[in-house]
Amino acid sequence: MKKKGIDRIKQITDKGINLTKKVTADNANTNSVPIDTYLNRCVSYIEEVKREPVPVEHSVDKHTAVKLLYNIYRHLQQFKGIERQEYNEKRTIGLEEMSGEDEERTLESAVAYSGGGQGFAHVNWNA
């Protein structure tokens, strides 16, 4: 069962605290850290806490959790060490590697995706 409200916020905050531990462990094990990955995770935790609805009596706790996650983010930004980039090599493919079937799927007519106009939104000037 998925947690909700303040329990979910506590769970997310614990994940944020664990990020600093992961950075330390990663640095000790590999002598380098994918700091951008950890920063992005921290930002996603902040956004997730902000989206989580809580009762009024827990709004101060929610604000405190957001502040804590921002402090963790600032701490991660000040990381001094060797940074490594982790890219997924399978995320993109070269055009030479595409088959004819792939090209047919990706190169459909733009008309199929457009609303038929010039890309401008409709404005009602008489309103």
mmCIF file of C-alpha atoms in Angstrom:
data_model
loop_
_atom_site.group_PDB
_atom_site.id
_atom_site.type_symbol
_atom_site.label_atom_id
_atom_site.label_comp_id
_atom_site.label_asym_id
_atom_site.label_seq_id
_atom_site.Cartn_x
_atom_site.Cartn_y
_atom_site.Cartn_z
ATOM 1 C CA MET A 1 0.000 0.000 0.000
ATOM 2 C CA LYS A 2 1.399 3.358 -1.033
ATOM 3 C CA LYS A 3 1.925 5.838 1.752
ATOM 4 C CA LYS A 4 0.166 9.193 1.664
ATOM 5 C CA GLY A 5 0.469 12.573 3.288
ATOM 6 C CA ILE A 6 3.053 13.165 5.973
ATOM 7 C CA ASP A 7 4.192 9.513 5.950
ATOM 8 C CA ARG A 8 5.060 9.813 2.264
ATOM 9 C CA ILE A 9 6.893 13.094 2.945
ATOM 10 C CA LYS A 10 8.952 11.404 5.673
ATOM 11 C CA GLN A 11 9.781 8.589 3.266
ATOM 12 C CA ILE A 12 10.919 11.050 0.575
ATOM 13 C CA THR A 13 12.941 13.046 3.115
ATOM 14 C CA ASP A 14 14.715 9.857 4.189
ATOM 15 C CA LYS A 15 15.581 9.220 0.540
ATOM 16 C CA GLY A 16 17.068 12.722 0.364
ATOM 17 C CA ILE A 17 19.159 12.118 3.470
ATOM 18 C CA ASN A 18 20.356 8.844 1.962
ATOM 19 C CA LEU A 19 21.613 10.747 -1.105
ATOM 20 C CA THR A 20 24.414 12.292 0.956
ATOM 21 C CA LYS A 21 25.338 8.830 2.221
ATOM 22 C CA LYS A 22 25.320 7.483 -1.341
ATOM 23 C CA VAL A 23 27.636 10.276 -2.497
ATOM 24 C CA THR A 24 30.069 9.473 0.307
ATOM 25 C CA ALA A 25 29.945 5.735 -0.424
ATOM 26 C CA ASP A 26 30.261 6.258 -4.183
ATOM 27 C CA ASN A 27 33.264 8.516 -3.686
ATOM 28 C CA ALA A 28 34.919 5.975 -1.380
ATOM 29 C CA ASN A 29 34.273 3.032 -3.729
ATOM 30 C CA THR A 30 35.001 4.507 -7.158
ATOM 31 C CA ASN A 31 36.836 7.791 -6.438
ATOM 32 C CA SER A 32 34.251 9.596 -8.568
ATOM 33 C CA VAL A 33 30.609 10.583 -8.217
ATOM 34 C CA PRO A 34 27.835 11.136 -10.803
ATOM 35 C CA ILE A 35 26.852 14.309 -8.941
ATOM 36 C CA ASP A 36 24.407 15.497 -11.628
ATOM 37 C CA THR A 37 22.386 12.324 -11.170
ATOM 38 C CA TYR A 38 22.181 12.894 -7.429
ATOM 39 C CA LEU A 39 21.306 16.581 -7.877
ATOM 40 C CA ASN A 40 18.493 15.674 -10.276
ATOM 41 C CA ARG A 41 17.178 13.093 -7.833
ATOM 42 C CA CYS A 42 17.176 15.662 -5.044
ATOM 43 C CA VAL A 43 15.236 18.131 -7.209
ATOM 44 C CA SER A 44 12.701 15.425 -8.029
ATOM 45 C CA TYR A 45 12.303 14.722 -4.301
ATOM 46 C CA ILE A 46 11.683 18.429 -3.640
ATOM 47 C CA GLU A 47 9.033 18.544 -6.367
ATOM 48 C CA GLU A 48 7.424 15.365 -5.074
ATOM 49 C CA VAL A 49 7.176 16.753 -1.531
ATOM 50 C CA LYS A 50 5.665 19.985 -2.834
ATOM 51 C CA ARG A 51 3.005 18.028 -4.762
ATOM 52 C CA GLU A 52 2.073 15.800 -1.833
ATOM 53 C CA PRO A 53 -1.161 16.966 -0.183
ATOM 54 C CA VAL A 54 -1.133 17.112 3.621
ATOM 55 C CA PRO A 55 -3.649 18.178 6.258
ATOM 56 C CA VAL A 56 -3.299 21.709 7.625
ATOM 57 C CA GLU A 57 -1.759 20.520 10.887
ATOM 58 C CA HIS A 58 1.188 19.042 8.936
ATOM 59 C CA SER A 59 1.856 22.021 6.645
ATOM 60 C CA VAL A 60 4.739 23.203 8.875
ATOM 61 C CA ASP A 61 6.274 19.722 8.713
ATOM 62 C CA LYS A 62 5.963 19.772 4.928
ATOM 63 C CA HIS A 63 7.697 23.161 4.770
ATOM 64 C CA THR A 64 10.463 21.868 7.050
ATOM 65 C CA ALA A 65 10.930 18.828 4.799
ATOM 66 C CA VAL A 66 11.257 21.052 1.720
ATOM 67 C CA LYS A 67 13.830 23.218 3.519
ATOM 68 C CA LEU A 68 15.783 20.122 4.532
ATOM 69 C CA LEU A 69 15.819 18.847 0.951
ATOM 70 C CA TYR A 70 16.972 22.270 -0.301
ATOM 71 C CA ASN A 71 19.811 22.158 2.225
ATOM 72 C CA ILE A 72 20.756 18.691 0.988
ATOM 73 C CA TYR A 73 20.707 20.043 -2.584
ATOM 74 C CA ARG A 74 23.033 22.912 -1.603
ATOM 75 C CA HIS A 75 25.300 20.448 0.187
ATOM 76 C CA LEU A 76 25.476 18.281 -2.936
ATOM 77 C CA GLN A 77 26.247 21.344 -5.074
ATOM 78 C CA GLN A 78 29.315 22.036 -2.957
ATOM 79 C CA PHE A 79 30.742 18.581 -3.635
ATOM 80 C CA LYS A 80 34.491 18.729 -4.130
ATOM 81 C CA GLY A 81 35.779 15.696 -5.919
ATOM 82 C CA ILE A 82 36.025 13.934 -9.227
ATOM 83 C CA GLU A 83 32.759 14.027 -11.111
ATOM 84 C CA ARG A 84 31.825 11.374 -13.622
ATOM 85 C CA GLN A 85 29.141 11.500 -16.265
ATOM 86 C CA GLU A 86 26.853 8.535 -16.632
ATOM 87 C CA TYR A 87 25.208 8.455 -20.002
ATOM 88 C CA ASN A 88 22.966 5.722 -21.299
ATOM 89 C CA GLU A 89 24.529 4.750 -24.619
ATOM 90 C CA LYS A 90 21.309 3.095 -25.802
ATOM 91 C CA ARG A 91 19.303 6.280 -25.304
ATOM 92 C CA THR A 92 20.034 7.521 -28.817
ATOM 93 C CA ILE A 93 20.865 5.766 -32.059
ATOM 94 C CA GLY A 94 22.561 7.040 -35.182
ATOM 95 C CA LEU A 95 20.578 7.674 -38.351
ATOM 96 C CA GLU A 96 22.740 5.154 -40.193
ATOM 97 C CA GLU A 97 21.544 2.423 -37.843
ATOM 98 C CA MET A 98 17.849 3.004 -38.569
ATOM 99 C CA SER A 99 16.054 0.496 -40.752
ATOM 100 C CA GLY A 100 13.489 1.416 -43.400
ATOM 101 C CA GLU A 101 10.740 0.308 -41.051
ATOM 102 C CA ASP A 102 12.000 2.688 -38.339
ATOM 103 C CA GLU A 103 12.108 5.562 -40.810
ATOM 104 C CA GLU A 104 8.513 4.978 -41.884
ATOM 105 C CA ARG A 105 7.383 5.066 -38.272
ATOM 106 C CA THR A 106 9.258 8.249 -37.377
ATOM 107 C CA LEU A 107 8.871 10.230 -40.570
ATOM 108 C CA GLU A 108 5.102 10.427 -40.735
ATOM 109 C CA SER A 109 3.569 13.510 -42.193
ATOM 110 C CA ALA A 110 3.523 16.559 -39.941
ATOM 111 C CA VAL A 111 -0.122 17.021 -40.865
ATOM 112 C CA ALA A 112 -0.965 13.989 -38.748
ATOM 113 C CA TYR A 113 0.321 15.817 -35.684
ATOM 114 C CA SER A 114 -0.708 19.386 -36.396
ATOM 115 C CA GLY A 115 -4.042 21.032 -35.890
ATOM 116 C CA GLY A 116 -4.048 22.180 -39.491
ATOM 117 C CA GLY A 117 -3.076 25.741 -38.674
ATOM 118 C CA GLN A 118 0.092 27.746 -38.849
ATOM 119 C CA GLY A 119 1.062 26.997 -35.262
ATOM 120 C CA PHE A 120 -0.717 30.010 -33.825
ATOM 121 C CA ALA A 121 -3.244 29.801 -31.033
ATOM 122 C CA HIS A 122 -6.757 30.971 -31.743
ATOM 123 C CA VAL A 123 -7.463 34.412 -30.284
ATOM 124 C CA ASN A 124 -10.976 35.733 -29.855
ATOM 125 C CA TRP A 125 -10.584 39.490 -30.409
ATOM 126 C CA ASN A 126 -14.269 40.166 -29.734
ATOM 127 C CA ALA A 127 -14.171 38.947 -26.143
#
